[in-house]
Amino acid sequence: MAAALVIFAWAVFWPSSPNRGFSAETAPMLLDGTEYQQTMDMAWKELLANEDLDAMSHLNQLREVGVDDPAVFMLAAVIEGGCGNWAGWEREVRQAASLAEGRVGAVDELAWEVGKNIDNREPWTWWPQVMHDHMERYPDDLLGQYLNVLGMRFWHLEVPLDEPALDRLEAAVPNAVAPIVLRAGIYQEMGRRQDARIALEVGLERNPRSAQLLAGLAATDLLDNPEEALLRAQRALQLDSSWYPARATFAIAALKLDREDDFQWMQRSVIGDEISSDACEHFVGRVGAFLVEQGRLREAGFLWDHMDERFQEDSNYVGRAKAAYQTIPTFTHQWLATSEQLEDRLERLEASLATPNLGGVVHQNGALMSSFVRGLLDARAGRVDSAERARQQLVQLRQRWEQRARLLEMELLAARSEAGTLLAGDDSCVPMVKAGTLLVDMGEVAAKVLFERVLNEQSFCDSVQQLALARAGMVLMALEEGNDELAREHLAALQSLWPRADPELPVMRRIAAAMAEQD
């Protein structure tokens, strides 16, 4: 399902592309040109219908009878990449590159260039130049245009945005949904929410019955207008009841509106469905993250465990490893999880990384996350030298790991009792709250200065979780000072942020114990 969103444009524009990279003449003698074209047509229709597995099945039929055209493998690579299966993406690209060696043509040359660089270094270090050179040579290659934009979406932190490239792709395929969704997704990642909304609204005017665009608009409404988000998600599901982004948005909107029955109904329907692990990952990933934001870690853990079971049932080891390193950051905050819980999640991550043939991107990210977590555990145990080595490894990387390197540095400062340096903090929400919580753990009342800024400066912090942690810190400090009345005021504010917080969270247990002592 997820892949169909990503590759929608392929099915729309490929048949008319002059550089599509295959033709009846390239089909082997085992399969005449007509049958070859019909099989590709069926794959396109299935991609349009969000039937990824069927589309891949038809591509596999072509390969089984000897079709050795790089275009078939590149299309399969995009399906795998759209599903987040980077091991599959790498495998298909390598195969396409091996077939394309020495050939001339847009798809052949692109497959060869991407395949040649795939083991070199992080993709974002070579992707922009490869795509720039390719588009210089083949400016009308729609496949190249699409992959260029796809790279901006995958690596938005490292790859610069090329607005004219977005415009050219949309102009080339004005009735396609995927380029619009890609544009909106890039804008969302960059914090340009209004631009994302406009892109989706314009697209919906051209495609009024698109469940994808309706679901996209619903997602943009979640922050400011959950009622409208719920209605739009319902309309999207009326058009396509299997569209899991709409289901996830419905569930989150229901939670924001305190419609627990609607949320539980949607959750049961998803868990009860025989859905693919990829669809499960999308729903659980988004809804689980929102539950964590609301302090409902136990419920998020239930969903994550269900997702892990689904991955194992599907033998989707790449998805399992990816989910393991994406969910573990929640357990790294000492007020949200104990070190024992963090160690348990680390064991799960490292077990998933032991699976052969995960692929470079998944394994690299998982290994870096493992190093980060081990650094945290070392810092908390006083093993500062090994923790510092882990921090240095993260510092050498670019934006994706910059904040984690800073969080690990803060744990090291706490381990060294350097309260003054911690108090200086960073001028942004997450590091400032982290510094404050560490200072509270050290018995430093100066943490109040950091928490007051987070809570009192409008728009400084828009994360419910971070605001709740700051408020929890104020509760603990008021109790430590013996100011019961102030503590209860802060507790009431905390409960309004986290009305259904898991009482077993370390910080909630700590507050309950401190209040019991006061009573």
Coordinates of C-alpha atoms in Angstrom, one line a residue:
M1 CA 0.0 0.0 0.0
A2 CA 2.7 2.5 1.0
A3 CA 4.6 1.9 -2.2
A4 CA 1.6 2.7 -4.4
L5 CA 1.6 6.3 -3.0
V6 CA 5.3 6.6 -3.9
I7 CA 5.2 5.1 -7.4
F8 CA 1.7 6.3 -8.5
A9 CA 3.4 8.6 -11.1
W10 CA 5.2 5.8 -12.7
A11 CA 2.0 4.1 -13.8
V12 CA 0.7 7.4 -15.1
F13 CA 3.5 8.7 -17.1
W14 CA 5.7 5.8 -18.1
P15 CA 3.7 4.6 -21.2
S16 CA 4.0 7.9 -22.9
S17 CA 7.6 8.6 -22.0
P18 CA 10.0 8.6 -25.0
N19 CA 12.8 7.5 -22.7
R20 CA 10.9 4.7 -20.9
G21 CA 13.8 2.3 -21.2
F22 CA 12.0 -0.7 -22.6
S23 CA 10.0 -1.6 -25.6
A24 CA 8.6 -4.6 -27.4
E25 CA 11.9 -5.0 -29.2
T26 CA 13.8 -5.5 -25.9
A27 CA 11.6 -8.5 -24.8
P28 CA 13.3 -11.8 -25.2
M29 CA 12.1 -14.5 -27.6
L30 CA 10.4 -16.4 -24.7
L31 CA 7.8 -13.6 -24.5
D32 CA 6.5 -11.8 -27.5
G33 CA 6.4 -8.0 -27.5
T34 CA 2.6 -7.9 -27.1
E35 CA 2.5 -10.1 -24.1
Y36 CA 5.4 -8.2 -22.6
Q37 CA 3.5 -4.9 -23.0
Q38 CA 0.3 -6.4 -21.7
T39 CA 2.1 -7.6 -18.6
M40 CA 3.6 -4.2 -18.0
D41 CA 0.2 -2.6 -18.5
M42 CA -1.3 -4.9 -15.8
A43 CA 1.5 -3.9 -13.4
W44 CA 0.7 -0.2 -14.1
K45 CA -3.0 -0.8 -13.5
E46 CA -2.3 -2.6 -10.2
L47 CA 0.0 0.2 -9.1
L48 CA -2.7 2.7 -9.8
A49 CA -5.1 0.6 -7.7
N50 CA -2.5 0.4 -4.8
E51 CA -2.1 -3.3 -5.3
D52 CA 1.7 -3.4 -4.8
L53 CA 2.0 -7.1 -4.3
D54 CA 0.2 -7.9 -7.5
A55 CA 2.2 -5.4 -9.4
M56 CA 5.4 -7.0 -8.1
S57 CA 4.0 -10.4 -9.0
H58 CA 3.7 -9.3 -12.6
L59 CA 7.2 -7.9 -12.7
N60 CA 8.4 -11.2 -11.3
Q61 CA 6.6 -13.0 -14.1
L62 CA 8.6 -11.1 -16.6
R63 CA 11.8 -11.9 -14.9
E64 CA 10.9 -15.6 -14.6
V65 CA 10.6 -15.9 -18.3
G66 CA 13.9 -14.2 -18.9
V67 CA 13.1 -10.5 -19.4
D68 CA 16.4 -8.8 -18.6
D69 CA 15.5 -5.2 -19.2
P70 CA 16.9 -2.8 -16.5
A71 CA 13.6 -0.9 -16.6
V72 CA 11.8 -3.8 -15.0
F73 CA 14.3 -4.0 -12.2
M74 CA 14.3 -0.2 -11.6
L75 CA 10.5 -0.3 -11.3
A76 CA 10.8 -3.1 -8.8
A77 CA 13.4 -1.1 -6.9
V78 CA 11.0 1.8 -6.6
I79 CA 8.3 -0.5 -5.2
E80 CA 10.8 -1.8 -2.7
G81 CA 12.0 1.6 -1.8
G82 CA 8.5 3.0 -1.5
C83 CA 7.8 0.2 1.1
G84 CA 10.9 1.2 3.0
N85 CA 12.6 -2.1 2.1
W86 CA 16.1 -0.7 1.4
A87 CA 17.7 -4.1 1.2
G88 CA 15.2 -4.9 -1.6
W89 CA 15.9 -1.5 -3.2
E90 CA 19.6 -2.1 -3.2
R91 CA 19.2 -5.6 -4.6
E92 CA 17.0 -4.5 -7.5
V93 CA 19.2 -1.5 -8.3
R94 CA 22.3 -3.7 -8.4
Q95 CA 20.6 -6.1 -10.7
A96 CA 19.4 -3.3 -13.0
A97 CA 23.0 -1.8 -13.0
S98 CA 24.5 -5.2 -13.9
L99 CA 22.1 -5.5 -16.9
A100 CA 22.6 -1.8 -17.9
E101 CA 26.4 -1.9 -18.1
G102 CA 27.5 -0.8 -21.5
R103 CA 24.0 0.1 -22.7
V104 CA 23.0 3.6 -23.9
G105 CA 19.7 5.2 -23.0
A106 CA 18.1 7.2 -20.1
V107 CA 17.1 4.3 -17.8
D108 CA 20.1 2.2 -18.6
E109 CA 22.6 5.0 -17.8
L110 CA 20.7 6.0 -14.7
A111 CA 20.6 2.4 -13.4
W112 CA 24.3 2.1 -14.1
E113 CA 25.2 5.4 -12.3
V114 CA 23.1 4.7 -9.2
G115 CA 24.3 1.1 -9.0
K116 CA 27.9 2.2 -9.3
N117 CA 27.6 4.5 -6.3
I118 CA 25.4 2.5 -4.1
D119 CA 28.2 1.0 -2.0
N120 CA 30.3 4.2 -2.0
R121 CA 29.0 6.2 0.9
E122 CA 25.8 7.7 2.3
P123 CA 23.3 8.2 -0.7
W124 CA 22.8 11.9 -0.1
T125 CA 26.5 12.5 -0.7
W126 CA 26.4 11.5 -4.3
W127 CA 22.7 11.5 -5.2
P128 CA 22.4 15.2 -6.1
Q129 CA 25.3 15.1 -8.5
V130 CA 24.3 11.9 -10.2
M131 CA 20.8 13.2 -10.7
H132 CA 22.0 16.6 -11.9
D133 CA 24.3 15.0 -14.5
H134 CA 21.5 12.7 -15.6
M135 CA 19.0 15.5 -16.0
E136 CA 21.5 17.6 -17.9
R137 CA 21.9 14.7 -20.4
Y138 CA 18.2 13.6 -20.5
P139 CA 16.1 16.7 -19.5
D140 CA 12.9 15.0 -20.7
D141 CA 13.4 11.7 -18.9
L142 CA 10.3 11.5 -16.7
L143 CA 11.8 8.6 -14.8
G144 CA 14.8 10.6 -13.9
Q145 CA 12.6 13.6 -13.0
Y146 CA 10.6 11.4 -10.6
L147 CA 13.6 9.8 -9.0
N148 CA 15.2 13.2 -8.5
V149 CA 12.2 14.4 -6.5
L150 CA 12.0 11.1 -4.7
G151 CA 15.5 11.6 -3.5
M152 CA 14.6 15.1 -2.1
R153 CA 11.8 13.4 -0.1
F154 CA 14.0 10.5 1.2
W155 CA 17.0 12.7 2.2
H156 CA 15.3 16.1 2.8
L157 CA 17.8 17.0 5.5
E158 CA 20.8 16.6 3.2
V159 CA 19.6 17.1 -0.3
P160 CA 18.8 20.7 -1.3
L161 CA 15.2 21.4 -2.5
D162 CA 14.9 22.1 -6.2
E163 CA 11.5 23.8 -6.6
P164 CA 11.8 24.0 -10.5
A165 CA 12.3 20.2 -10.5
L166 CA 9.0 19.8 -8.6
D167 CA 7.3 22.1 -11.1
R168 CA 8.6 20.2 -14.1
L169 CA 7.4 16.9 -12.8
E170 CA 3.9 18.1 -12.0
A171 CA 3.7 19.8 -15.4
A172 CA 4.7 16.6 -17.2
V173 CA 2.0 14.6 -15.4
P174 CA -0.7 17.0 -14.5
N175 CA -3.2 14.3 -13.6
A176 CA -0.9 12.2 -11.4
V177 CA -1.3 12.2 -7.6
A178 CA 2.2 11.0 -6.5
P179 CA 4.1 14.2 -7.5
I180 CA 1.6 16.3 -5.5
V181 CA 1.9 14.0 -2.5
L182 CA 5.7 14.1 -2.8
R183 CA 5.8 17.9 -2.9
A184 CA 3.5 18.2 0.1
G185 CA 5.6 15.7 2.0
I186 CA 8.8 17.6 1.3
Y187 CA 7.1 20.8 2.5
Q188 CA 5.8 19.1 5.6
E189 CA 9.3 17.9 6.5
M190 CA 10.7 21.4 6.0
G191 CA 8.0 22.9 8.3
R192 CA 6.2 24.6 5.5
R193 CA 2.8 23.4 6.5
Q194 CA 0.8 26.1 4.7
D195 CA 2.6 25.4 1.4
A196 CA 1.9 21.7 1.9
R197 CA -1.8 22.4 2.4
I198 CA -1.9 24.6 -0.8
A199 CA -0.3 21.9 -2.9
L200 CA -2.8 19.3 -1.7
E201 CA -5.8 21.6 -2.2
V202 CA -4.7 22.5 -5.7
G203 CA -4.2 18.8 -6.4
L204 CA -7.6 17.9 -5.0
E205 CA -9.3 20.4 -7.4
R206 CA -7.9 18.3 -10.2
N207 CA -8.5 15.0 -8.5
P208 CA -11.6 15.4 -6.3
R209 CA -12.0 11.7 -5.7
S210 CA -8.4 11.0 -4.6
A211 CA -8.4 9.3 -1.2
Q212 CA -4.6 10.0 -1.1
L213 CA -5.0 13.8 -1.4
L214 CA -8.0 13.9 1.0
A215 CA -6.0 11.9 3.6
G216 CA -3.0 14.2 3.1
L217 CA -5.2 17.3 3.7
A218 CA -6.7 15.5 6.8
A219 CA -3.1 15.0 8.1
T220 CA -2.3 18.7 7.7
D221 CA -5.5 19.6 9.7
L222 CA -4.5 17.5 12.7
L223 CA -2.5 20.2 14.5
D224 CA -5.1 23.0 14.4
N225 CA -8.4 21.5 13.4
P226 CA -8.8 17.8 14.5
E227 CA -12.6 18.0 13.8
E228 CA -12.0 18.7 10.1
A229 CA -9.2 16.1 10.1
L230 CA -11.6 13.5 11.3
L231 CA -14.2 14.4 8.7
R232 CA -11.7 14.4 5.8
A233 CA -10.3 11.1 6.9
Q234 CA -13.8 9.6 7.0
R235 CA -14.4 10.9 3.4
A236 CA -11.1 9.4 2.3
L237 CA -12.0 6.1 3.8
Q238 CA -15.4 6.2 2.0
L239 CA -13.4 6.4 -1.3
D240 CA -10.9 3.8 -0.3
S241 CA -11.5 1.9 3.0
S242 CA -8.1 0.2 2.8
W243 CA -6.1 3.5 2.6
Y244 CA -4.1 3.2 5.9
P245 CA -2.8 6.8 6.0
A246 CA -6.5 7.8 6.3
R247 CA -7.0 5.2 9.1
A248 CA -4.1 6.5 11.0
T249 CA -5.3 10.1 10.7
F250 CA -8.7 9.1 11.8
A251 CA -7.3 7.4 14.9
I252 CA -5.1 10.3 15.8
A253 CA -7.9 12.8 15.3
A254 CA -10.2 10.7 17.5
L255 CA -7.5 10.7 20.3
K256 CA -7.1 14.5 20.0
L257 CA -10.9 14.9 20.4
D258 CA -11.0 12.5 23.3
R259 CA -13.2 10.1 21.3
E260 CA -11.7 7.0 22.9
D261 CA -14.4 4.7 21.5
D262 CA -13.7 5.8 18.0
F263 CA -10.0 5.3 18.5
Q264 CA -10.4 1.9 20.0
W265 CA -12.8 0.8 17.2
M266 CA -10.2 1.9 14.5
Q267 CA -7.4 0.2 16.4
R268 CA -9.3 -3.0 16.7
S269 CA -10.2 -2.9 13.0
V270 CA -6.6 -2.5 12.0
I271 CA -5.3 -5.2 14.3
G272 CA -8.0 -7.5 13.2
D273 CA -7.4 -7.0 9.5
E274 CA -5.1 -9.3 7.5
I275 CA -3.1 -6.4 6.3
S276 CA 0.5 -6.4 5.0
S277 CA 3.3 -5.6 7.5
D278 CA 4.0 -2.4 5.5
A279 CA 0.4 -1.1 6.0
C280 CA 0.6 -2.1 9.6
E281 CA 3.9 -0.2 9.9
H282 CA 2.4 3.0 8.6
F283 CA -0.6 2.9 11.0
V284 CA 1.4 1.8 14.0
G285 CA 4.2 4.2 13.3
R286 CA 2.1 7.3 13.3
V287 CA -0.4 6.3 15.9
G288 CA 2.3 4.9 18.2
A289 CA 4.3 8.1 18.0
F290 CA 1.2 10.2 18.9
L291 CA 0.5 7.9 21.9
V292 CA 4.0 8.5 23.1
E293 CA 3.6 12.2 22.7
Q294 CA 0.6 11.9 25.0
G295 CA 2.5 9.9 27.6
R296 CA 0.7 6.7 26.8
L297 CA 3.8 4.6 26.4
R298 CA 2.3 1.3 27.5
E299 CA -0.4 1.5 24.7
A300 CA 2.2 2.5 22.2
G301 CA 4.2 -0.6 23.2
F302 CA 1.2 -2.8 22.6
L303 CA 0.9 -1.5 19.1
W304 CA 4.7 -1.9 18.5
D305 CA 4.6 -5.5 19.7
H306 CA 1.7 -6.2 17.3
M307 CA 3.7 -4.7 14.5
D308 CA 6.7 -6.8 15.4
E309 CA 4.6 -9.9 15.3
R310 CA 3.3 -8.9 11.9
F311 CA 6.8 -8.4 10.6
Q312 CA 7.8 -11.9 11.8
E313 CA 4.7 -13.5 10.2
D314 CA 5.6 -11.8 6.8
S315 CA 9.3 -12.6 7.2
N316 CA 9.8 -8.9 6.8
Y317 CA 13.1 -8.7 8.6
V318 CA 14.1 -5.4 7.1
G319 CA 10.8 -3.8 8.3
R320 CA 11.4 -5.3 11.7
A321 CA 14.9 -3.9 12.0
K322 CA 13.8 -0.5 10.8
A323 CA 10.9 -0.4 13.3
A324 CA 13.3 -1.4 16.1
Y325 CA 15.6 1.6 15.5
Q326 CA 12.7 4.0 14.9
T327 CA 10.9 3.2 18.1
I328 CA 13.8 3.0 20.5
P329 CA 14.4 6.7 20.9
T330 CA 11.3 6.9 23.0
F331 CA 13.0 4.8 25.6
T332 CA 16.2 6.9 25.8
H333 CA 14.7 9.6 28.0
Q334 CA 15.3 8.7 31.7
W335 CA 11.8 10.1 32.7
L336 CA 9.9 8.0 30.2
A337 CA 11.7 4.6 30.5
T338 CA 14.0 2.9 32.9
S339 CA 17.5 1.8 31.9
E340 CA 16.3 -1.8 32.1
Q341 CA 13.5 -1.0 29.6
L342 CA 16.1 0.7 27.4
E343 CA 18.4 -2.3 27.5
D344 CA 15.6 -4.6 26.6
R345 CA 14.8 -2.5 23.5
L346 CA 18.5 -2.4 22.7
E347 CA 18.6 -6.2 22.8
R348 CA 15.6 -6.4 20.4
L349 CA 17.3 -3.9 18.0
E350 CA 20.6 -5.7 18.0
A351 CA 18.9 -9.1 17.5
S352 CA 17.0 -7.7 14.5
L353 CA 20.3 -6.3 13.1
A354 CA 21.8 -9.8 13.1
T355 CA 19.5 -10.8 10.3
P356 CA 21.5 -11.4 7.1
N357 CA 21.0 -9.2 4.0
L358 CA 19.4 -6.3 5.7
G359 CA 20.9 -3.8 3.3
G360 CA 23.3 -1.0 3.9
V361 CA 20.9 1.9 4.8
V362 CA 18.9 -0.1 7.3
H363 CA 21.9 -1.8 8.9
Q364 CA 23.8 1.5 9.1
N365 CA 21.0 3.4 10.8
G366 CA 20.4 0.5 13.2
A367 CA 24.1 0.3 14.1
L368 CA 24.3 4.0 14.7
M369 CA 21.2 3.9 16.9
S370 CA 22.7 1.0 18.8
S371 CA 25.9 3.0 19.3
F372 CA 23.9 6.0 20.6
V373 CA 21.9 3.9 23.1
R374 CA 25.0 2.1 24.3
G375 CA 26.6 5.5 24.8
L376 CA 23.7 6.7 26.9
L377 CA 23.8 3.5 29.1
D378 CA 27.6 3.9 29.5
A379 CA 27.2 7.6 30.5
R380 CA 24.6 6.6 33.1
A381 CA 26.8 3.9 34.4
G382 CA 29.8 6.2 34.7
R383 CA 31.7 4.7 31.8
V384 CA 32.4 8.1 30.3
D385 CA 35.3 7.2 28.0
S386 CA 33.3 4.7 26.0
A387 CA 30.3 7.1 26.0
E388 CA 32.5 9.9 24.7
R389 CA 33.7 7.6 21.8
A390 CA 30.1 7.0 20.8
R391 CA 29.4 10.7 20.9
Q392 CA 32.4 11.5 18.7
Q393 CA 31.1 8.9 16.2
L394 CA 27.8 10.8 16.0
V395 CA 29.3 14.2 15.8
Q396 CA 31.1 13.3 12.6
L397 CA 27.7 12.7 10.9
R398 CA 25.4 15.3 9.5
Q399 CA 22.1 16.7 10.6
R400 CA 20.3 13.4 11.1
W401 CA 22.4 12.6 14.2
E402 CA 23.4 16.1 15.4
Q403 CA 20.7 16.3 18.1
R404 CA 21.3 12.8 19.4
A405 CA 25.0 13.6 19.7
R406 CA 24.0 16.7 21.7
L407 CA 21.7 14.6 24.0
L408 CA 24.5 12.1 24.6
E409 CA 26.8 15.0 25.4
M410 CA 24.3 16.2 28.0
E411 CA 24.2 12.8 29.7
L412 CA 28.0 12.9 29.8
L413 CA 27.9 16.4 31.5
A414 CA 25.5 15.0 34.1
A415 CA 27.8 12.0 34.7
R416 CA 30.6 14.5 35.3
S417 CA 28.4 16.7 37.5
E418 CA 28.9 19.7 35.3
A419 CA 25.7 21.4 36.2
G420 CA 26.9 24.9 35.0
T421 CA 27.5 23.7 31.5
L422 CA 24.2 21.9 31.4
L423 CA 22.4 25.0 32.5
A424 CA 23.8 26.9 29.5
G425 CA 21.9 24.4 27.4
D426 CA 20.8 24.8 23.9
D427 CA 18.3 27.4 22.6
S428 CA 15.8 24.9 21.4
C429 CA 13.0 22.9 23.0
V430 CA 14.2 19.3 23.2
P431 CA 17.8 19.9 24.4
M432 CA 16.5 22.5 26.9
V433 CA 14.0 20.1 28.5
K434 CA 16.6 17.3 28.5
A435 CA 19.0 19.6 30.4
G436 CA 16.3 20.6 32.8
T437 CA 15.4 17.0 33.6
L438 CA 19.0 16.0 34.1
L439 CA 19.5 19.0 36.5
V440 CA 16.4 17.9 38.5
D441 CA 18.0 14.5 38.8
M442 CA 21.2 16.2 40.1
G443 CA 19.2 18.1 42.7
E444 CA 19.8 21.5 41.0
V445 CA 17.1 24.0 41.5
A446 CA 18.4 26.0 38.6
A447 CA 16.5 23.7 36.3
K448 CA 13.5 25.9 37.0
V449 CA 14.9 28.7 34.7
L450 CA 14.9 26.3 31.8
F451 CA 11.5 24.9 32.4
E452 CA 10.0 28.4 32.9
R453 CA 11.3 29.4 29.5
V454 CA 9.9 26.3 27.8
L455 CA 6.5 26.8 29.5
N456 CA 6.1 30.6 29.3
E457 CA 7.6 31.6 26.0
Q458 CA 4.8 31.2 23.4
S459 CA 5.7 29.1 20.4
F460 CA 9.1 28.2 21.9
C461 CA 8.0 24.5 22.1
D462 CA 5.0 22.9 20.4
S463 CA 5.6 19.3 21.6
V464 CA 3.1 18.1 24.1
Q465 CA 5.5 15.6 25.4
Q466 CA 8.3 18.2 26.1
L467 CA 5.8 20.6 27.7
A468 CA 4.6 17.8 29.9
L469 CA 8.1 16.8 30.9
A470 CA 8.8 20.5 31.8
R471 CA 5.6 20.7 33.8
A472 CA 6.5 17.4 35.6
G473 CA 9.9 19.0 36.5
M474 CA 8.1 21.9 38.0
V475 CA 5.9 19.6 40.1
L476 CA 9.0 17.7 41.4
M477 CA 10.8 20.9 42.3
A478 CA 7.8 22.4 44.1
L479 CA 7.4 19.2 46.1
E480 CA 11.1 19.3 47.0
E481 CA 10.7 22.9 48.2
G482 CA 7.7 21.8 50.3
N483 CA 5.3 24.0 48.4
D484 CA 2.3 21.7 48.1
E485 CA -0.1 24.3 46.7
L486 CA 2.2 25.2 43.8
A487 CA 2.9 21.5 43.2
R488 CA -0.8 20.8 42.8
E489 CA -1.2 23.7 40.4
H490 CA 1.6 22.3 38.2
L491 CA 0.2 18.8 38.6
A492 CA -3.2 20.0 37.3
A493 CA -1.5 21.6 34.3
L494 CA 0.4 18.4 33.7
Q495 CA -2.8 16.4 33.8
S496 CA -4.4 18.7 31.2
L497 CA -1.5 18.0 28.9
W498 CA -1.4 14.3 29.7
P499 CA -4.9 13.3 30.8
R500 CA -4.4 9.6 30.1
A501 CA -0.6 9.3 30.9
D502 CA 0.7 5.9 31.7
P503 CA 1.0 5.8 35.6
E504 CA 4.0 3.5 35.3
L505 CA 6.2 6.1 33.5
P506 CA 9.2 6.7 35.8
V507 CA 8.4 10.4 36.1
M508 CA 4.7 9.7 37.0
R509 CA 5.8 7.1 39.6
R510 CA 8.3 9.6 41.0
I511 CA 5.6 12.3 41.3
A512 CA 3.2 9.9 43.0
A513 CA 5.8 8.8 45.5
A514 CA 6.8 12.3 46.3
M515 CA 3.2 13.4 46.8
A516 CA 2.5 10.4 49.0
E517 CA 5.4 11.5 51.2
Q518 CA 4.0 15.0 51.5
D519 CA 0.6 13.6 52.6

